[in-house]
PDB file of C-alpha atoms and ligand atoms in Angstrom:
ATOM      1  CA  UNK D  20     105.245 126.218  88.456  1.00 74.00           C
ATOM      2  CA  UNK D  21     106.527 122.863  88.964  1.00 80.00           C
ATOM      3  CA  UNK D  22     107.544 122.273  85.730  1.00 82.00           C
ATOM      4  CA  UNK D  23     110.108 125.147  85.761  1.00 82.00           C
ATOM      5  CA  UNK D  24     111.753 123.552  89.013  1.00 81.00           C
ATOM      6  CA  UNK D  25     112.047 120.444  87.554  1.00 82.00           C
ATOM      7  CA  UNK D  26     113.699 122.274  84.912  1.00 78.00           C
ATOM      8  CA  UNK D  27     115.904 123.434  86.969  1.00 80.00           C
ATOM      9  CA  UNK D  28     118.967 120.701  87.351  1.00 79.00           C
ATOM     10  CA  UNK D  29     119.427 118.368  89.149  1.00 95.00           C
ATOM     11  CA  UNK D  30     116.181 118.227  91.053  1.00 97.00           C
ATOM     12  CA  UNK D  31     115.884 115.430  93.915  1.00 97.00           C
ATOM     13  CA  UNK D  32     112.399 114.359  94.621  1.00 98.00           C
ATOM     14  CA  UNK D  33     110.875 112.251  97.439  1.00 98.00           C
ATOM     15  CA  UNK D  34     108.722 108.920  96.579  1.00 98.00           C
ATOM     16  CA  UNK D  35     106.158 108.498  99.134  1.00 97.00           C
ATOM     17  CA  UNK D  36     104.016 105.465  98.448  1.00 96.00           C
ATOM     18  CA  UNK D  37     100.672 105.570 100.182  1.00 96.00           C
ATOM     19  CA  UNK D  38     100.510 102.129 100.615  1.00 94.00           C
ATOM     20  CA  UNK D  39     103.614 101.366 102.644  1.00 95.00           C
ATOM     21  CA  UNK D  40     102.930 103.331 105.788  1.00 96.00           C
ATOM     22  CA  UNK D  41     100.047 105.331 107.460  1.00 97.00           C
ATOM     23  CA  UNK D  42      99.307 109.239 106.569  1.00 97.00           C
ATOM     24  CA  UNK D  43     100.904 110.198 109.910  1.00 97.00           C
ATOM     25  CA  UNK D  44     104.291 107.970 108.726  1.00 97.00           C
ATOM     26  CA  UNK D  45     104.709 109.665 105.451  1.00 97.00           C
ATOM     27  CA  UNK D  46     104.379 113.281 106.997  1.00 98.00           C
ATOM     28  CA  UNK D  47     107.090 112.241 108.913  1.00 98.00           C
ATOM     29  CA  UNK D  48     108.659 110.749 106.208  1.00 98.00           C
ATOM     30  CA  UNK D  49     108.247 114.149 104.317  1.00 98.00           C
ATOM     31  CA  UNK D  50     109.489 116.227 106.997  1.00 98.00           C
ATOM     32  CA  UNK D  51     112.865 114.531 107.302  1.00 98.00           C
ATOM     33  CA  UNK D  52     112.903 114.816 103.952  1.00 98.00           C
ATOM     34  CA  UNK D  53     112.685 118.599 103.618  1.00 98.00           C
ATOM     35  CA  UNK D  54     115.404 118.796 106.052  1.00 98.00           C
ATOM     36  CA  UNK D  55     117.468 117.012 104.254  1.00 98.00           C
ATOM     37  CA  UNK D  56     116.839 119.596 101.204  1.00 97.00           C
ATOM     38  CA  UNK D  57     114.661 117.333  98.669  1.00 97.00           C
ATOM     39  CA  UNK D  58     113.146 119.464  96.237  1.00 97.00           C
ATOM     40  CA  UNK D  59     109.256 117.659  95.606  1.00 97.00           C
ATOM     41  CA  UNK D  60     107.509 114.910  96.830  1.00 98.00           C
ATOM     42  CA  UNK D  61     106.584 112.589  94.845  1.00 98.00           C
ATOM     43  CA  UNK D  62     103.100 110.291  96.302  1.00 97.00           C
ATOM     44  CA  UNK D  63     101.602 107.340  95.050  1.00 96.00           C
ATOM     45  CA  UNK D  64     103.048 103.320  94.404  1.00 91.00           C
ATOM     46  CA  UNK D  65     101.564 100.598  91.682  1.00 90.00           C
ATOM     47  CA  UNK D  66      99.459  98.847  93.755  1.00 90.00           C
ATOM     48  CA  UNK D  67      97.350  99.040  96.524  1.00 87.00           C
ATOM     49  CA  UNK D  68      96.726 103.706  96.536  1.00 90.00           C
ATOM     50  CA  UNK D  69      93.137 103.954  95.893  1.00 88.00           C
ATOM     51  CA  UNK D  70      91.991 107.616  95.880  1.00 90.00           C
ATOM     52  CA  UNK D  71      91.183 107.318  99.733  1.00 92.00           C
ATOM     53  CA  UNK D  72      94.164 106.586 100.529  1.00 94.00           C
ATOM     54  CA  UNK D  73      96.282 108.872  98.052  1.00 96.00           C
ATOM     55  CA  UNK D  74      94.030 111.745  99.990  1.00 96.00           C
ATOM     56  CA  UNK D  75      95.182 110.768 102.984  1.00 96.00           C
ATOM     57  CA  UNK D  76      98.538 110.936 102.690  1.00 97.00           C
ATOM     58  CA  UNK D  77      98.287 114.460 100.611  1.00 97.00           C
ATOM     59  CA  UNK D  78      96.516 115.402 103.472  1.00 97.00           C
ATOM     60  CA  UNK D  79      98.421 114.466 106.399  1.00 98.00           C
ATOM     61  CA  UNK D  80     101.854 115.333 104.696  1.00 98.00           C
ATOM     62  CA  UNK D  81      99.852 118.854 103.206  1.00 97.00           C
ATOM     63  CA  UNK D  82      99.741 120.141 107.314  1.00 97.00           C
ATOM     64  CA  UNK D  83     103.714 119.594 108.178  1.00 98.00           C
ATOM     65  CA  UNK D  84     105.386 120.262 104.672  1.00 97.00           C
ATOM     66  CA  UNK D  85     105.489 123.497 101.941  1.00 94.00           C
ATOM     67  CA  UNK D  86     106.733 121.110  99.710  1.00 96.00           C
ATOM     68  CA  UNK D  87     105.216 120.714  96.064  1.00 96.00           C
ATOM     69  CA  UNK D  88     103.685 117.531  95.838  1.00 97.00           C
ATOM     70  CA  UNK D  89     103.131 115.739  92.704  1.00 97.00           C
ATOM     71  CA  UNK D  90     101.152 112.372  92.209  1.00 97.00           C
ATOM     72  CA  UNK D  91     102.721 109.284  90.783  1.00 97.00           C
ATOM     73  CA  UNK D  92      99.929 107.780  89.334  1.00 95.00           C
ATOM     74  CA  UNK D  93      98.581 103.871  88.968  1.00 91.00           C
ATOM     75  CA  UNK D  94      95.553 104.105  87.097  1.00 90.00           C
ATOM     76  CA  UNK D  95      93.008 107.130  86.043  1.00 90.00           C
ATOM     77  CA  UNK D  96      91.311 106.814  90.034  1.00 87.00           C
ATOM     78  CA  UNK D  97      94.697 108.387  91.030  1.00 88.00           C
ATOM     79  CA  UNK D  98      93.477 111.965  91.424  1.00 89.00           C
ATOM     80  CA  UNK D  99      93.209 114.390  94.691  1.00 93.00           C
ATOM     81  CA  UNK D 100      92.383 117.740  94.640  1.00 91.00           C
ATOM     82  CA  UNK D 101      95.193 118.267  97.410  1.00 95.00           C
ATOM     83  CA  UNK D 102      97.921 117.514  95.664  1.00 96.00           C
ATOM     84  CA  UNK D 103     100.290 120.697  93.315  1.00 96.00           C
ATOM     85  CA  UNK D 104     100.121 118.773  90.637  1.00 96.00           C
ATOM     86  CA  UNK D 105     100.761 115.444  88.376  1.00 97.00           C
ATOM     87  CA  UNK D 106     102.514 113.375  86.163  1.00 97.00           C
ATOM     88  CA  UNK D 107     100.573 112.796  83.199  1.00 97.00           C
ATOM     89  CA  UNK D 108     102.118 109.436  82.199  1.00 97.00           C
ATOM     90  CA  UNK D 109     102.205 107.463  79.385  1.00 97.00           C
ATOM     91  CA  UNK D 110     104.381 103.587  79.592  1.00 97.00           C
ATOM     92  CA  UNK D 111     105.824 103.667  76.539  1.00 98.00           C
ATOM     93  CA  UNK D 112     107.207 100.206  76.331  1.00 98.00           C
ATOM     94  CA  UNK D 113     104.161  98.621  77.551  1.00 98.00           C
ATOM     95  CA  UNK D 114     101.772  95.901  75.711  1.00 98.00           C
ATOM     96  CA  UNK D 115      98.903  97.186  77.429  1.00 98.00           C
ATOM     97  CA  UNK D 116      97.263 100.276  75.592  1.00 98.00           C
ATOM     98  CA  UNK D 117      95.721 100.848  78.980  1.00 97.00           C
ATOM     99  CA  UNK D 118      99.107 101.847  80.680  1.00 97.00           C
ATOM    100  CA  UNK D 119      99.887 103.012  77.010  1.00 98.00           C
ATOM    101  CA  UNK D 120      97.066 105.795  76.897  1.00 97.00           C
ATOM    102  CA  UNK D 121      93.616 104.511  78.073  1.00 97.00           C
ATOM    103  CA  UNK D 122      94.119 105.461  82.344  1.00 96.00           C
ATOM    104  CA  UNK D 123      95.641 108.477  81.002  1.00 96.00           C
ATOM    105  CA  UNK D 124      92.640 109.442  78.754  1.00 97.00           C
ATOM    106  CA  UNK D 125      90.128 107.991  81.388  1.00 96.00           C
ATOM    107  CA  UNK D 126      91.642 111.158  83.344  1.00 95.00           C
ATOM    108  CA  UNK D 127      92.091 113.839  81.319  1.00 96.00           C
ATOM    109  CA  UNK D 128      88.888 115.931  81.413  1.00 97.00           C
ATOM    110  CA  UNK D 129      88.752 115.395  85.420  1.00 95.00           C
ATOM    111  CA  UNK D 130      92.405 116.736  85.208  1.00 95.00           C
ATOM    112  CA  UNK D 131      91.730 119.564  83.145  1.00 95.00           C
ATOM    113  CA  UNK D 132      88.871 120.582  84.873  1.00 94.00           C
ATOM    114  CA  UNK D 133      90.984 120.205  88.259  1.00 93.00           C
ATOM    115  CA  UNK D 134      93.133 123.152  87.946  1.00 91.00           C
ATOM    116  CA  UNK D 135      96.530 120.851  89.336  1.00 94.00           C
ATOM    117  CA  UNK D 136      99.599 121.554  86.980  1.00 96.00           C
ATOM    118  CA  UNK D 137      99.813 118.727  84.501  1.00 96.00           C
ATOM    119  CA  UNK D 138     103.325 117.446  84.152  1.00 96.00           C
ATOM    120  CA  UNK D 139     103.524 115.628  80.489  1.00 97.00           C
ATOM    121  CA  UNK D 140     106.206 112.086  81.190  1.00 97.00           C
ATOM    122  CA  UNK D 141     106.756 109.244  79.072  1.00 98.00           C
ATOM    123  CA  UNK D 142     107.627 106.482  81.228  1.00 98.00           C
ATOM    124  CA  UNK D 143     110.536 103.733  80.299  1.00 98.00           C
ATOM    125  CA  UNK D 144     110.696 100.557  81.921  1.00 98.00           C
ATOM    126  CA  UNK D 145     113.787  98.936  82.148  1.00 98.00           C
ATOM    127  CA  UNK D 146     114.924  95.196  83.095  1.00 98.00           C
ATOM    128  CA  UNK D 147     114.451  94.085  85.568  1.00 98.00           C
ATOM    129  CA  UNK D 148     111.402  96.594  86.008  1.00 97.00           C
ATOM    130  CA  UNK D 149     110.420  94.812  89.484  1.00 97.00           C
ATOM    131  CA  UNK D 150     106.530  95.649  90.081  1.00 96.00           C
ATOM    132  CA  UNK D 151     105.523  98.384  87.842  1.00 96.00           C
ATOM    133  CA  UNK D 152     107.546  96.041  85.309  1.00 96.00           C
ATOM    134  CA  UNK D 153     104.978  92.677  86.247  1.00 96.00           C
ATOM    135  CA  UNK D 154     102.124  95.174  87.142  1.00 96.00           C
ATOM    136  CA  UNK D 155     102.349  96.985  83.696  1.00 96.00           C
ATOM    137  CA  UNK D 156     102.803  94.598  81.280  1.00 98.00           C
ATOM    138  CA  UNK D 157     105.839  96.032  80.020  1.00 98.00           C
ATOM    139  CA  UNK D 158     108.329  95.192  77.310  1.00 98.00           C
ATOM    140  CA  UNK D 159     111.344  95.998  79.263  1.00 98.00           C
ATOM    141  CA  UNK D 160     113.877  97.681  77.612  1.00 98.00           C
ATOM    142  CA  UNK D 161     117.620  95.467  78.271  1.00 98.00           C
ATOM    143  CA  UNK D 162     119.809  97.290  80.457  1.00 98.00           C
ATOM    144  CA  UNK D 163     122.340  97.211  77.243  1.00 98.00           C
ATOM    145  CA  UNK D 164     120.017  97.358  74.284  1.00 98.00           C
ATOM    146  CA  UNK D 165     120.837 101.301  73.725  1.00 98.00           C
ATOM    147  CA  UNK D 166     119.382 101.291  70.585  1.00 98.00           C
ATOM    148  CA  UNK D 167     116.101 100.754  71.718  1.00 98.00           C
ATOM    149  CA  UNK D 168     115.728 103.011  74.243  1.00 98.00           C
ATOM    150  CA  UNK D 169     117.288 106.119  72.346  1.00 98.00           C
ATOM    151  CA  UNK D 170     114.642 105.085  70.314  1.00 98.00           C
ATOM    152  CA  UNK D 171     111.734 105.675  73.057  1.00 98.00           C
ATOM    153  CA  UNK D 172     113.499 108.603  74.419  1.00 98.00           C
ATOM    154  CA  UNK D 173     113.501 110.152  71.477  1.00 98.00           C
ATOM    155  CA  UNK D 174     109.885 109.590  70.522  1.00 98.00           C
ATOM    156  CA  UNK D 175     109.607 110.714  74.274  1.00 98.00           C
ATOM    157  CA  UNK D 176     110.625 114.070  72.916  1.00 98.00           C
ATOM    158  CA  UNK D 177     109.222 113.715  69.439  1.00 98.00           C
ATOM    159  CA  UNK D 178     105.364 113.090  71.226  1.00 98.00           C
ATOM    160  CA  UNK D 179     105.751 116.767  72.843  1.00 97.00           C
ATOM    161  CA  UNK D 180     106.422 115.087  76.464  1.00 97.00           C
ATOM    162  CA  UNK D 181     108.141 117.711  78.803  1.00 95.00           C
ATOM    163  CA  UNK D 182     110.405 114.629  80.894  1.00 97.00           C
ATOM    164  CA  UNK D 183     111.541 111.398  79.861  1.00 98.00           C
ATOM    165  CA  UNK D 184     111.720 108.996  82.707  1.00 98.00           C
ATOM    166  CA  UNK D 185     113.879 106.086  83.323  1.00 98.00           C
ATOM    167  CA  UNK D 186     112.894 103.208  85.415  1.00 98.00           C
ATOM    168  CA  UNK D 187     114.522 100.483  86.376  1.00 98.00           C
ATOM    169  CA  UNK D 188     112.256  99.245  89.371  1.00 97.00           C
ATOM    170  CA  UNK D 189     111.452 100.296  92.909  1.00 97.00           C
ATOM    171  CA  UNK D 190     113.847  98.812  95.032  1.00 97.00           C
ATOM    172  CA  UNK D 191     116.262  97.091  92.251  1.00 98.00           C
ATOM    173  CA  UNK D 192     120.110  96.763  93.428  1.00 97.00           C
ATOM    174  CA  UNK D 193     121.396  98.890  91.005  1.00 98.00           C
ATOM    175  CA  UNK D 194     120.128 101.735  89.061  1.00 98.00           C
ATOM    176  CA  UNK D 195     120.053 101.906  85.311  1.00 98.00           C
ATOM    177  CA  UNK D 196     123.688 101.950  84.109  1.00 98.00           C
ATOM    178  CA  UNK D 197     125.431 105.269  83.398  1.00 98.00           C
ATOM    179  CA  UNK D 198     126.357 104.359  80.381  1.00 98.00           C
ATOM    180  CA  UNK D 199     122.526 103.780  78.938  1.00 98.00           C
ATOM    181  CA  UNK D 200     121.939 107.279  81.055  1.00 98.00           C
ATOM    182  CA  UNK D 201     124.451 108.916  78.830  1.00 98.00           C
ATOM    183  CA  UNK D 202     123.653 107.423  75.332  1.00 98.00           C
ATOM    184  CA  UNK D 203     119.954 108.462  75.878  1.00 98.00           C
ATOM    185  CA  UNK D 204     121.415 112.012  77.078  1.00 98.00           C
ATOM    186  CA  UNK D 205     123.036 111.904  73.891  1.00 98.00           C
ATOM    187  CA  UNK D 206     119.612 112.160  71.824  1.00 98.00           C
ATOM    188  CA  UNK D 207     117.080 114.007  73.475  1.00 98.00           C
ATOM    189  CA  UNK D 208     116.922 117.914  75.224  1.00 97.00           C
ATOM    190  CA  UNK D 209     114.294 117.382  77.456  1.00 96.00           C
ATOM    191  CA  UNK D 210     115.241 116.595  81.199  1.00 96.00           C
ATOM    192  CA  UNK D 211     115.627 113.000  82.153  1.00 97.00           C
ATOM    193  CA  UNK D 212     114.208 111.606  85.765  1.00 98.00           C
ATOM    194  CA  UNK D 213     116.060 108.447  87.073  1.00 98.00           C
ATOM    195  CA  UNK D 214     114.254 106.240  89.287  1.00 98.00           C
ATOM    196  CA  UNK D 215     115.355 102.600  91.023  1.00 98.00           C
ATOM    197  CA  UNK D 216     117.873 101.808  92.839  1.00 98.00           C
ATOM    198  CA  UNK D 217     119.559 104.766  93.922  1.00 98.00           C
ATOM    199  CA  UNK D 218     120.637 104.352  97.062  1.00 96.00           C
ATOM    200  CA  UNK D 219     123.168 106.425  97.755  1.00 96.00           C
ATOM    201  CA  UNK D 220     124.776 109.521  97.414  1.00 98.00           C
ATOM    202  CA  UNK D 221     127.786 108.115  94.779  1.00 98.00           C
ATOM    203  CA  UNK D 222     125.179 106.283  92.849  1.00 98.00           C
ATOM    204  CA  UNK D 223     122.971 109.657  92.606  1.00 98.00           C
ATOM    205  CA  UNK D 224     126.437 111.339  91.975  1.00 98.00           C
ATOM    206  CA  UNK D 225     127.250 109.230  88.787  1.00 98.00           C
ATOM    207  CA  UNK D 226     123.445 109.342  87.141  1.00 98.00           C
ATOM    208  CA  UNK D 227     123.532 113.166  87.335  1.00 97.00           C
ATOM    209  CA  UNK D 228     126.972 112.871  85.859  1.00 97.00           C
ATOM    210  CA  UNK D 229     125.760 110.664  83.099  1.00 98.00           C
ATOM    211  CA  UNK D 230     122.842 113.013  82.256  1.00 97.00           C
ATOM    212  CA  UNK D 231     120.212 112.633  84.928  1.00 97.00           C
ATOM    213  CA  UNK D 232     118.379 116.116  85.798  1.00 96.00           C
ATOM    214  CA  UNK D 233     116.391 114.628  88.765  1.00 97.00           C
ATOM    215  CA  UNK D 234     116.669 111.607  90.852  1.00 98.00           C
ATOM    216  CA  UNK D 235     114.014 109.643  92.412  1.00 98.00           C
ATOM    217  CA  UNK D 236     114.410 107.524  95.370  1.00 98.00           C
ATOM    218  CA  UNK D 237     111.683 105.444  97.268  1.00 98.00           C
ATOM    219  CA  UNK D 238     113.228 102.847  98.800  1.00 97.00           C
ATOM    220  CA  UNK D 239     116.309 104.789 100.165  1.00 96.00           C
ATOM    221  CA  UNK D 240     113.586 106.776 102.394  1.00 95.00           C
ATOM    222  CA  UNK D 241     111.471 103.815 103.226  1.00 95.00           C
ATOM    223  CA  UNK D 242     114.737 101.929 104.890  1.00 95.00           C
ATOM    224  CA  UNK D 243     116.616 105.014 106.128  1.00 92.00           C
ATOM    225  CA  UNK D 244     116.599 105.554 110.152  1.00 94.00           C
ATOM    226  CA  UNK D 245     118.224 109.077 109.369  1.00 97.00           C
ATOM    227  CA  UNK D 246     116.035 110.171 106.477  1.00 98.00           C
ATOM    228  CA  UNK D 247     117.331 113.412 106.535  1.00 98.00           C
ATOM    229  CA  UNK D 248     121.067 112.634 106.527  1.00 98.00           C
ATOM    230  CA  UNK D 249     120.604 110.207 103.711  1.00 98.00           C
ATOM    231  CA  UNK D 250     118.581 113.153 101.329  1.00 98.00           C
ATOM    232  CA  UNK D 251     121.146 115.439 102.471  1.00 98.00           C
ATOM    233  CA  UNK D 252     123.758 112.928 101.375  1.00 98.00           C
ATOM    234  CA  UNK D 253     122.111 112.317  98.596  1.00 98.00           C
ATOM    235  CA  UNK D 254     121.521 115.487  97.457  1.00 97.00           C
ATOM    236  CA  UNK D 255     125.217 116.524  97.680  1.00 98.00           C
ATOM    237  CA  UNK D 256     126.350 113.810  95.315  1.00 98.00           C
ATOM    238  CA  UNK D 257     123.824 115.221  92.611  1.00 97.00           C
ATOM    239  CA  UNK D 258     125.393 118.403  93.267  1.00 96.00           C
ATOM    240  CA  UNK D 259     128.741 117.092  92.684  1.00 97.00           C
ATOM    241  CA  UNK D 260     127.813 114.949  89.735  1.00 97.00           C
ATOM    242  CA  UNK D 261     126.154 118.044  88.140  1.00 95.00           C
ATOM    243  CA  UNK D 262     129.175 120.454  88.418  1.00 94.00           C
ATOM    244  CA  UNK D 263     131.620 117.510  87.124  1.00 95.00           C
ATOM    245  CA  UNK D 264     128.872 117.106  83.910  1.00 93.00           C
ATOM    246  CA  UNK D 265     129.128 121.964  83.549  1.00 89.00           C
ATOM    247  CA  UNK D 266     132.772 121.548  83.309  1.00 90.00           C
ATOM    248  CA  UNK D 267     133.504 118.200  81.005  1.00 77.00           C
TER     249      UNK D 267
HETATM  250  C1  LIG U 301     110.354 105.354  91.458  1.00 94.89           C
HETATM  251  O1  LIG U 301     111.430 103.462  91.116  1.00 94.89           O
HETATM  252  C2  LIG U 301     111.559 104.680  91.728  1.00 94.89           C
HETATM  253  O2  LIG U 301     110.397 105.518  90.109  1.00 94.89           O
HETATM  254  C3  LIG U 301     111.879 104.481  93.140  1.00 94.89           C
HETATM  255  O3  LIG U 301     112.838 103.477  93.192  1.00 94.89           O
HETATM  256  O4  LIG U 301     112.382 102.689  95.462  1.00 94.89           O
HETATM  257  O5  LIG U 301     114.452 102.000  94.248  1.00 94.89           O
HETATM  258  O6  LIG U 301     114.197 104.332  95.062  1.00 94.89           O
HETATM  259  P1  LIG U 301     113.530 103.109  94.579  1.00 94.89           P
END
């Protein structure tokens, strides 16, 4: 069960968008990856994965990795039956009931009928969003308006959602500050994923100290020449950041 891993804390998973490299790429990708000790892989990117070549990438990463590996959906086409499993996402703070509900209803009898775990997140955009911001229509949540999104997070919870997660754009400078991580650790139970901008192991370090239970990094992988060093890394820091978070 995926679920109970990512229950488990802190997870680090592995973004592999479909879109940005060939199959035989992201296998490597993957493989460096598991070295380095990520925990899931993550495939699929806002634009440009159509189911062909979602499939292809499950596929080619499927024959060189054990790892679980969970699709990141775009829209309700974003289904393979050789991928573990798959977010079931809602965008919250969108304007657009189709990233709202509508892809996600589009694909729920298909999914149910698929056997693939079904992993329940409410998605939160946050400024500057970058293209799933732009792409999604979304009503970006300020990087200091707290209010707002312990508001989200908690109807996150309220709406029976297993994970809140917090975006703040593929391949933003910095992540989501730990402040806003904390404050919406402060009002919900249910595990947080962080995704955007981390880049290294100190900025994974403080998240996980703030409150994040699993990191996601794309662009990190993308750009590294020593993939596995930089999970490894990266992995470490969440270590270190979860410990510090046991014992305060
Ligand atoms: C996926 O946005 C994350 O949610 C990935 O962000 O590419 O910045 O790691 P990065």
């Amino acid at each position: 069960m995926i679920s109970r891993r990512l229950n488990e804390s802190p997870v680090h998973v592995t973004l592999i968008d479909p879109d940005k490299q060939p199959p035989g790429r992201a296998a490597e990708m993957a493989v460096q990856a598991e070295d380095g000790g990520t925990h899931i892989l993550l495939i699929g990117g806002t634009t440009g994965v159509d189911a062909q070549k979602l499939g292809a990438t499950l596929c080619a990463v499927k024959e060189v990795s054990d790892l679980p590996m969970v699709i990141f959906p775009a829209s309700s086409t974003s289904i393979s039956c050789h991928a573990d499993a798959i977010f079931f996402m809602s965008l919250l703070n969108s304007r657009d009931v189709r990233y709202v509900v509508r892809e996600a209803a589009r694909a729920s009898l298909e999914l149910s009928r698929s056997g693939m775990e079904i992993i329940p997140v409410g998605y939160l955009v946050f400024e500057p969003g970058m293209l799933v911001g732009r792409i999604g229509d979304v009503d970006l949540i300020a990087r200091d308006d707290i209010r707002t999104a312990q508001e989200y997070a908690k109807a996150t919870e309220l709406f029976g959602m297993g994970f809140c997660y917090l975006e703040g754009g593929s391949g933003v400078s910095e992540p989501i500050p730990s402040g806003m991580i904390s404050a919406v650790r402060e009002v919900i139970d249910i595990p947080i994923i962080l995704g955007g901008g981390i880049s290294d192991a100190a900025k994974a370090e403080e998240a996980v100290r703030a409150g994040a239970d699993i990191i996601v990094t794309g662009t990190m992988v993308e750009r590294e020449t020593d993939i596995e060093g930089a999970v490894r890394d990266t992995v470490s820091g969440m270590v270190r950041g979860w410990k510090d978070r046991r014992t305060n």
